[in-house]
Amino acid sequence: MYVVVAGETVQPVGGAARRPADLAGAVGELEAAERPRWVWADAREAYPPLLERGVRVARCHDLALTEGLLLAHEGRYGEPRTARAAHARLHGLPVPEEQPSAPGTLFAPEPLGAEAMAEVLADQLGRIAALPEPGRFRLLVAAESAGALVAAEMSYDGMPWRRDVHDALLTDLLGPRPVHGMRPAKLQALADEVTAAFGHQVNPDSVQQLVKAFKAAGVALKTTRSWELKQIDHPAVAPLLAYKELARLFSFHGWVWADQWVRGGRFRPEYVVGGVVSGRWATNGGGALQIPKVMRRVVVADDGWVLVVADAAQLEPRVLAAMAGDGGLARAAGQIDLYSALAQSFGGERDNAKIAMLSAMYGGTSGDASKLLAVMRQRFPKAYQFVEDAAKAGEDGHLVRSWLGRTSPPPSARWKELVSGPEGTRAARDRGRFTRNFVVQGTAAEWALALLAVLRGLLPEPARMVFFQHDEVMVHCPIGQAEEVIAAVSEAAAEASRLLFGSTPVRFPMEAVAVDSYADAK
DNA sequence: AGACTAAGCGCC
DNA sequence: AAAGGGCGCTTAGTCT
């Protein structure tokens, strides 16, 4: 059963609209009684108020996310995907632009009515049914919508973040918190060392100044990337490298960041479901997906609780093995360490197997890649051909799709121009690498979404998912639930694999550990 | 002064 | 040794 939530109105599809005095309460009651699939224009706006009231739901259909998936599949990538825009298109009305502004802004338009939303839903279900693989796409829509629920819940619950530990770490590395606009003492000392090494004032944050200063010292640099700096012999290099590393911590994840993003001992980033074209999530502020490893020790479970941290091992090559139906690769992917299982095909070298697989999935060409790819082509022809086909499609300007049907953006007008010009080959190859990777990364993202959706349903109260990063998930739960949660993770991984690929020899190991601090997970 | 891009580097 | 996919975020520096 689908039940539309439009503003303060609740309306079962085909039933009568109600305007309950207590919307959250009514949703909670209906959820307990019927477990319907809730339909909303955008979970980012509809769900947080329910969470505030302690109401959680099992399933939903997010009209905006679904519209985005459908538009892309239809080759209409970039058209506005809000429920309102979808409704306007249905009726030949002017299509409103997507509002980039945050929910709750002053000029937010009136919410779409329940009848209009039901029309959009019916239209979307019809378009899905007409697809060549409707079953897969339905799974994609369900997983994407479940992702929207998980994302809102994770933002609401937040990841444990100990400000005292964070402050101690920063103070240890940088010196005490400086007054606004100043560098911390240790950072300033390193900047001074750089200046001393050059014999004149140089701002280590300025690429221009650095290149100029090195040039004057007789060192020609193309860039100031740290790997390039490491190659040169000059007294400024050591303090500069140290400065770069610490400056990043200070400005990205320092005290100012914590003031803005950590509240009540929780870090609450805003996740953007499907924010990456491949289907990966992005974040909007907070840099949640780029937390430096050195900061993981700041993530500590509450007293009496633990963090269950789980990551999918070698997810992308396993996904490729399952998609391509490559028997040899699938057999290797039946092992816990896929690369070790492949090693004998690559002269006994695990590293070579890894380079071959990564080059195949990313389009790498350097070093030994071409030699190793030739081995891969011979040993694992179907897997090799699968990514080659995706690359060829991209080079030819075609669309590619993930396993469940997420579709790549079409080539831009700029690309079409470029590809017929003198730099055409380069442009074509760049897009080929993108589409080559898209099919693998996109399907890996689908597997991860399915995992989240299933795991969410298996977790016992009061365990909570508190972090998700592409192929890694963190659950915060009482110590006594650790074993149950760990078991739930591997069950969810198996179920995600079954949902996407049915019966396959490929295994998707998801090993979970219960730790007190994130830093102890690996 | 604000909007923009490029460089650089963190994560997967 | 330093290339190949996807991002977000900050500072410098430039443009308007």
XYZ file of C-alpha atoms (C1' of nucleotides) in Angstrom:
550
model
C 0.000 0.000 0.000
C 1.221 3.447 -0.917
C 0.370 6.355 1.361
C 1.116 9.881 0.227
C 2.290 12.486 2.722
C 1.801 15.965 1.315
C 2.453 18.755 3.763
C 0.021 18.072 6.618
C -2.140 15.743 4.537
C -2.051 11.962 4.588
C -3.755 10.103 1.778
C -3.629 6.399 0.923
C -3.461 6.001 -2.842
C -7.034 5.424 -3.940
C -8.347 6.414 -0.499
C -9.535 9.499 1.288
C -7.304 12.366 2.336
C -6.986 13.177 6.034
C -5.515 16.149 7.800
C -4.683 14.799 11.247
C -4.044 17.286 14.025
C -0.904 15.319 14.845
C 0.738 14.293 11.593
C 3.695 12.458 13.120
C 1.409 10.567 15.464
C -0.850 9.534 12.604
C 2.105 8.366 10.530
C 3.401 6.383 13.492
C 0.060 4.665 14.028
C -0.390 3.759 10.388
C 3.185 2.546 10.198
C 2.624 0.216 13.148
C -0.664 -1.061 11.732
C 0.000 -1.375 8.002
C 3.676 -0.751 7.216
C 2.777 1.091 4.032
C 5.247 2.465 1.529
C 5.257 6.178 2.296
C 5.344 8.487 -0.673
C 6.887 11.891 -0.283
C 8.181 14.569 -2.553
C 11.538 14.655 -0.851
C 12.558 12.668 2.205
C 15.025 15.391 3.202
C 12.086 17.615 4.039
C 9.425 15.119 5.037
C 11.318 12.713 7.256
C 13.333 14.825 9.747
C 10.197 16.245 11.444
C 8.995 12.679 11.969
C 12.341 11.669 13.433
C 12.119 14.620 15.807
C 8.896 13.116 17.055
C 10.424 9.679 17.413
C 8.626 8.228 14.397
C 10.559 5.969 12.030
C 9.237 4.225 8.968
C 10.359 1.094 7.178
C 9.802 1.922 3.525
C 9.275 4.894 1.273
C 9.135 6.043 -2.310
C 11.008 9.308 -2.784
C 9.527 11.057 -5.796
C 12.493 13.351 -6.423
C 15.113 10.623 -6.252
C 13.006 8.355 -8.442
C 12.426 11.111 -10.960
C 16.173 11.691 -11.151
C 16.833 8.004 -11.831
C 14.089 7.859 -14.464
C 15.120 11.056 -16.232
C 18.696 9.831 -16.481
C 17.543 6.482 -17.839
C 15.433 8.282 -20.403
C 18.424 10.314 -21.539
C 17.009 13.464 -19.978
C 19.736 13.950 -17.431
C 19.734 17.428 -15.927
C 16.035 18.203 -16.228
C 14.565 19.349 -12.900
C 13.663 16.307 -10.846
C 11.561 17.668 -8.064
C 8.082 16.238 -7.655
C 6.743 19.666 -8.578
C 8.710 19.679 -11.822
C 7.560 16.150 -12.619
C 3.964 17.211 -12.068
C 4.381 20.266 -14.279
C 5.779 18.132 -17.082
C 2.803 15.786 -16.804
C 0.435 18.684 -17.430
C 2.490 20.612 -19.941
C 2.947 23.467 -17.476
C 6.075 25.572 -17.150
C 8.661 23.478 -15.328
C 10.108 25.218 -12.270
C 13.867 25.174 -11.820
C 15.236 23.151 -8.962
C 15.786 25.283 -5.901
C 19.343 24.902 -4.735
C 18.406 26.432 -1.384
C 18.117 24.413 1.790
C 14.749 23.160 3.031
C 12.795 25.589 5.148
C 13.920 28.722 3.371
C 11.795 31.805 3.314
C 10.510 31.453 -0.222
C 9.867 27.721 -0.196
C 6.932 27.059 -2.528
C 3.658 25.588 -1.313
C 4.020 21.819 -1.041
C 2.550 19.788 -3.842
C -0.927 18.459 -3.015
C -1.611 14.797 -2.318
C -3.572 14.285 -5.544
C -0.766 15.781 -7.604
C 1.778 13.587 -5.853
C -0.331 10.502 -6.489
C -0.362 11.427 -10.176
C 3.418 11.721 -10.229
C 3.708 8.387 -8.451
C 1.415 6.669 -10.927
C 3.349 8.153 -13.811
C 6.659 6.994 -12.370
C 5.392 3.472 -11.712
C 4.159 3.354 -15.301
C 7.474 4.503 -16.704
C 9.283 1.918 -14.605
C 6.965 -0.867 -15.774
C 7.750 0.024 -19.379
C 11.503 -0.395 -18.912
C 13.285 -3.440 -20.317
C 14.298 -4.547 -16.811
C 11.552 -3.216 -14.543
C 12.396 -5.574 -11.698
C 15.931 -4.321 -11.413
C 14.869 -0.711 -11.630
C 12.244 -1.237 -8.928
C 14.981 -2.569 -6.709
C 17.061 0.497 -7.520
C 14.211 2.837 -6.643
C 13.513 0.982 -3.406
C 17.189 1.000 -2.446
C 17.654 4.660 -3.304
C 14.561 5.573 -1.297
C 15.722 3.462 1.645
C 19.002 5.310 1.366
C 17.135 8.563 1.838
C 15.685 7.199 5.091
C 19.062 5.977 6.309
C 20.709 9.286 5.426
C 18.143 11.297 7.347
C 18.404 8.956 10.320
C 22.198 9.091 10.351
C 22.134 12.880 10.283
C 19.598 12.838 13.079
C 21.439 10.319 15.278
C 24.938 11.557 14.456
C 28.285 9.863 14.766
C 29.837 9.926 18.247
C 32.524 12.597 18.305
C 34.479 13.355 21.447
C 35.305 17.049 21.410
C 37.702 16.664 24.308
C 39.680 13.993 22.450
C 39.547 16.098 19.291
C 40.847 19.139 21.126
C 43.642 17.113 22.732
C 44.643 15.693 19.356
C 44.682 19.100 17.701
C 46.598 20.639 20.587
C 49.126 17.836 20.443
C 49.704 18.214 16.708
C 49.252 21.950 16.236
C 49.573 23.623 19.590
C 46.786 25.278 21.563
C 43.801 26.745 19.763
C 44.871 30.142 18.408
C 42.819 33.309 18.433
C 40.798 33.858 15.302
C 42.863 34.491 12.179
C 46.128 33.223 13.637
C 48.043 30.068 12.874
C 48.535 27.629 15.724
C 52.039 27.781 17.203
C 53.437 24.624 15.643
C 52.051 25.540 12.240
C 53.562 28.999 12.470
C 56.913 27.507 13.491
C 56.906 25.344 10.357
C 55.990 28.342 8.195
C 58.907 30.205 9.758
C 61.222 27.307 8.964
C 60.141 27.426 5.335
C 60.820 31.148 5.224
C 64.225 30.650 6.862
C 65.170 27.940 4.377
C 64.488 30.284 1.475
C 66.033 33.293 3.169
C 62.959 35.432 2.563
C 59.272 35.531 3.428
C 57.271 32.789 1.672
C 53.643 31.922 2.324
C 53.496 28.109 2.307
C 49.817 28.281 1.338
C 50.645 30.072 -1.910
C 51.517 27.851 -4.841
C 52.767 30.832 -6.812
C 55.126 31.991 -4.086
C 56.454 28.479 -3.576
C 57.149 27.832 -7.241
C 58.866 31.203 -7.519
C 60.951 30.640 -4.397
C 62.067 27.186 -5.529
C 62.907 28.541 -8.965
C 65.087 31.247 -7.429
C 66.817 28.490 -5.465
C 67.531 26.619 -8.678
C 64.752 24.019 -8.405
C 62.285 23.865 -11.277
C 58.908 22.499 -10.200
C 55.868 21.762 -12.321
C 53.598 21.554 -9.312
C 53.948 21.648 -5.544
C 52.307 18.281 -5.004
C 53.868 16.502 -2.093
C 55.123 13.531 -4.114
C 56.960 15.941 -6.398
C 58.390 17.875 -3.478
C 59.643 14.650 -1.955
C 61.920 14.150 -4.948
C 63.896 17.324 -4.463
C 66.743 18.117 -2.169
C 66.197 21.467 -0.498
C 65.992 22.431 3.175
C 62.514 23.945 2.713
C 60.991 20.629 1.664
C 60.781 18.903 5.041
C 59.085 21.739 6.934
C 56.859 22.444 3.937
C 55.581 18.880 3.765
C 54.940 18.891 7.495
C 53.185 22.229 7.162
C 50.903 21.035 4.367
C 49.766 18.023 6.319
C 49.030 19.938 9.511
C 47.529 22.953 7.741
C 44.965 20.675 6.217
C 43.975 19.252 9.564
C 43.720 22.743 11.003
C 41.566 24.231 8.275
C 39.472 21.197 7.316
C 38.857 19.445 10.583
C 40.053 21.854 13.228
C 38.323 23.753 16.022
C 36.253 25.947 13.716
C 34.954 22.879 11.915
C 34.021 21.260 15.234
C 32.186 24.388 16.398
C 30.078 24.182 13.292
C 29.483 20.467 12.938
C 29.705 18.800 16.331
C 26.885 19.214 18.803
C 26.014 17.227 21.863
C 28.891 14.835 21.254
C 27.678 13.973 17.769
C 28.934 14.848 14.301
C 25.940 15.412 12.051
C 26.825 15.812 8.391
C 24.180 16.262 5.747
C 24.352 13.343 3.356
C 23.292 13.767 -0.267
C 21.858 10.479 -1.513
C 22.808 9.878 -5.120
C 24.899 13.046 -4.939
C 27.561 11.460 -7.119
C 26.549 10.551 -10.664
C 27.645 6.985 -10.060
C 25.145 6.692 -7.206
C 27.567 7.150 -4.399
C 26.542 9.493 -1.671
C 28.039 12.920 -1.266
C 27.870 15.245 1.702
C 26.886 18.827 1.913
C 29.317 20.472 4.289
C 31.140 18.777 7.093
C 33.461 16.803 4.871
C 32.122 13.593 6.379
C 33.531 11.414 3.620
C 37.035 12.849 3.940
C 37.718 12.531 7.622
C 41.463 11.945 7.896
C 42.430 8.576 9.307
C 44.389 10.264 12.063
C 41.092 11.640 13.397
C 39.418 8.283 13.778
C 40.471 8.056 17.386
C 38.095 10.923 18.105
C 35.151 8.695 17.219
C 34.493 6.839 20.474
C 31.473 4.819 21.547
C 29.386 5.992 24.489
C 29.934 4.286 27.840
C 28.533 0.796 27.718
C 28.243 0.952 23.920
C 30.482 -0.109 21.058
C 30.998 0.800 17.448
C 30.544 -2.044 15.006
C 32.617 -1.092 11.968
C 32.253 -3.115 8.797
C 33.664 -2.703 5.346
C 33.152 -4.659 2.177
C 36.454 -6.117 1.079
C 37.454 -5.546 -2.557
C 33.911 -4.669 -3.476
C 34.481 -3.321 -6.974
C 36.343 -6.287 -8.504
C 33.756 -8.625 -6.981
C 30.980 -6.574 -8.516
C 32.724 -6.763 -11.872
C 33.081 -10.524 -11.580
C 29.381 -10.933 -10.827
C 28.192 -8.526 -13.539
C 30.399 -9.872 -16.276
C 29.601 -13.471 -15.426
C 33.284 -14.273 -15.778
C 33.720 -17.794 -14.439
C 37.401 -17.530 -13.669
C 37.157 -14.194 -11.945
C 34.020 -15.275 -10.112
C 35.855 -18.320 -8.757
C 38.625 -16.073 -7.444
C 35.945 -13.786 -6.034
C 34.647 -16.759 -4.086
C 37.714 -16.340 -1.859
C 38.156 -13.941 1.025
C 41.216 -12.334 -0.567
C 40.406 -11.990 -4.229
C 43.804 -10.633 -5.202
C 45.666 -13.509 -3.586
C 43.415 -15.911 -5.437
C 44.316 -14.151 -8.683
C 48.035 -13.991 -7.982
C 48.965 -17.214 -9.735
C 47.524 -15.873 -12.962
C 49.893 -12.925 -12.672
C 53.227 -14.592 -12.107
C 52.499 -15.278 -8.462
C 52.416 -11.588 -7.650
C 49.412 -10.394 -5.675
C 50.366 -6.775 -6.383
C 50.312 -7.415 -10.114
C 46.851 -8.920 -9.873
C 45.684 -5.855 -8.028
C 47.217 -3.450 -10.546
C 45.619 -5.391 -13.389
C 42.172 -5.243 -11.819
C 42.420 -1.581 -10.884
C 43.713 -0.661 -14.315
C 40.849 -2.519 -15.930
C 38.301 -0.716 -13.755
C 39.905 2.736 -13.859
C 41.440 2.743 -17.312
C 44.988 2.938 -16.080
C 47.758 2.841 -18.666
C 50.986 3.604 -16.890
C 53.801 1.388 -15.726
C 53.121 -2.297 -16.116
C 49.419 -1.799 -16.694
C 49.295 -2.684 -20.385
C 51.291 -5.865 -19.898
C 49.094 -6.910 -16.977
C 45.942 -6.023 -18.862
C 47.022 -8.321 -21.658
C 47.203 -11.128 -19.107
C 43.794 -10.197 -17.809
C 42.322 -10.207 -21.287
C 43.605 -13.699 -21.835
C 42.726 -15.171 -18.424
C 39.470 -13.338 -17.696
C 38.087 -12.465 -21.104
C 34.510 -11.757 -20.091
C 35.435 -9.390 -17.285
C 37.940 -7.680 -19.544
C 35.416 -7.316 -22.330
C 32.759 -6.002 -19.976
C 34.759 -2.935 -18.999
C 36.157 -2.525 -22.507
C 32.616 -2.346 -23.866
C 31.722 0.294 -21.292
C 34.779 2.309 -22.265
C 33.984 2.001 -25.968
C 30.414 3.153 -25.381
C 31.688 6.199 -23.544
C 34.211 7.046 -26.238
C 31.441 6.849 -28.813
C 29.293 9.259 -26.808
C 26.750 6.667 -25.700
C 25.125 6.187 -22.311
C 26.083 3.357 -19.989
C 24.109 1.871 -17.124
C 24.846 0.200 -13.839
C 23.503 -3.274 -13.102
C 20.198 -1.973 -11.751
C 19.835 0.758 -14.341
C 21.395 3.933 -13.017
C 22.431 5.795 -16.148
C 25.465 7.904 -16.855
C 25.053 11.513 -17.909
C 25.151 12.074 -21.672
C 28.186 13.783 -23.155
C 28.106 17.555 -22.818
C 27.903 19.925 -25.765
C 31.443 20.965 -24.921
C 32.602 17.355 -25.156
C 30.951 16.883 -28.544
C 32.796 19.919 -29.805
C 36.046 18.789 -28.316
C 35.818 15.259 -29.618
C 35.755 16.365 -33.240
C 38.652 18.750 -32.730
C 42.414 18.298 -32.494
C 42.152 17.073 -28.884
C 39.403 14.650 -29.871
C 41.182 11.433 -29.020
C 42.063 12.708 -25.612
C 38.485 13.792 -24.911
C 37.103 10.466 -26.095
C 39.509 8.487 -23.919
C 38.712 10.629 -20.885
C 35.036 9.845 -21.266
C 35.829 6.194 -21.886
C 37.606 6.016 -18.550
C 34.609 7.608 -16.909
C 32.041 5.205 -18.351
C 34.369 2.239 -17.770
C 34.452 3.130 -14.124
C 30.811 4.153 -13.949
C 29.454 0.666 -14.537
C 31.586 -0.774 -11.749
C 31.414 2.058 -9.250
C 27.703 2.499 -9.883
C 26.934 -1.154 -9.266
C 29.127 -1.205 -6.184
C 27.121 1.752 -4.904
C 23.918 -0.203 -5.541
C 25.206 -3.170 -3.623
C 26.091 -0.860 -0.736
C 22.646 0.756 -0.828
C 20.996 -2.645 -0.738
C 23.187 -3.582 2.187
C 22.152 -0.455 4.083
C 18.499 -1.055 3.374
C 18.606 -4.645 4.574
C 20.821 -3.994 7.569
C 18.552 -1.196 8.695
C 15.714 -3.670 8.943
C 17.782 -6.229 10.880
C 19.191 -3.975 13.586
C 17.752 -4.434 17.066
C 16.680 -1.423 19.101
C 18.411 0.758 20.153
C 21.301 0.093 17.746
C 21.798 2.855 15.180
C 23.680 3.215 11.941
C 25.810 6.303 12.443
C 28.169 6.474 9.482
C 28.387 5.278 5.898
C 31.235 5.811 3.481
C 30.885 4.129 0.087
C 31.605 0.561 1.198
C 31.862 0.942 4.923
C 29.192 1.195 7.595
C 29.321 1.944 11.312
C 26.722 0.913 13.876
C 26.589 2.290 17.408
C 25.007 -0.166 19.837
C 25.087 -1.384 23.423
C 27.973 -3.783 24.096
C 25.559 -6.635 24.630
C 24.260 -6.307 21.076
C 27.644 -6.430 19.359
C 27.432 -10.078 18.386
C 23.923 -9.721 17.055
C 24.873 -6.653 15.028
C 27.954 -8.332 13.580
C 25.803 -11.257 12.497
C 23.262 -8.850 11.027
C 25.988 -7.235 8.928
C 27.031 -10.475 7.300
C 23.436 -11.504 6.784
C 22.737 -8.154 5.136
C 25.755 -8.543 2.882
C 24.567 -11.953 1.747
C 21.071 -10.639 1.161
C 22.327 -7.617 -0.787
C 24.307 -9.967 -3.021
C 21.260 -12.158 -3.566
C 19.041 -9.178 -4.321
C 21.389 -7.856 -6.997
C 22.856 -10.957 -8.527
C 20.683 -13.877 -7.469
C 22.753 -16.990 -7.178
C 26.396 -16.273 -7.930
C 29.653 -17.918 -6.898
C 30.973 -14.460 -6.051
C 31.214 -13.783 -2.349
C 30.911 -10.342 -0.841
C 32.652 -10.575 2.502
C 31.706 -7.857 4.946
C 33.772 -8.276 8.041
C 32.654 -6.396 11.083
C 34.513 -5.685 14.281
C 33.262 -4.231 17.530
C 35.549 -1.517 18.834
C 35.542 1.244 21.383
C 37.167 3.696 18.982
C 36.982 3.924 15.197
C 40.793 4.049 15.153
C 40.878 0.467 16.419
C 38.860 -0.893 13.517
C 41.813 -1.315 11.183
C 33.184 43.014 -2.244
C 31.547 38.866 -4.239
C 31.840 35.183 -7.776
C 34.634 32.464 -9.885
C 38.623 28.874 -10.960
C 42.851 26.232 -9.992
C 45.712 23.750 -7.091
C 46.181 20.541 -3.784
C 44.896 16.637 -0.917
C 41.714 14.031 2.224
C 38.489 9.857 1.609
C 36.595 5.536 -1.205
C 56.957 5.341 -8.860
C 53.454 8.622 -9.027
C 49.348 6.901 -13.596
C 44.043 5.640 -14.022
C 37.707 6.529 -11.700
C 34.536 9.341 -8.216
C 33.970 13.253 -4.863
C 34.331 17.858 -1.031
C 36.626 21.481 0.808
C 40.000 25.156 1.594
C 43.171 28.926 0.229
C 45.093 31.884 -3.337
C 44.468 34.434 -6.976
C 41.785 36.504 -10.728
C 37.890 38.547 -12.760
C 33.927 41.601 -12.666
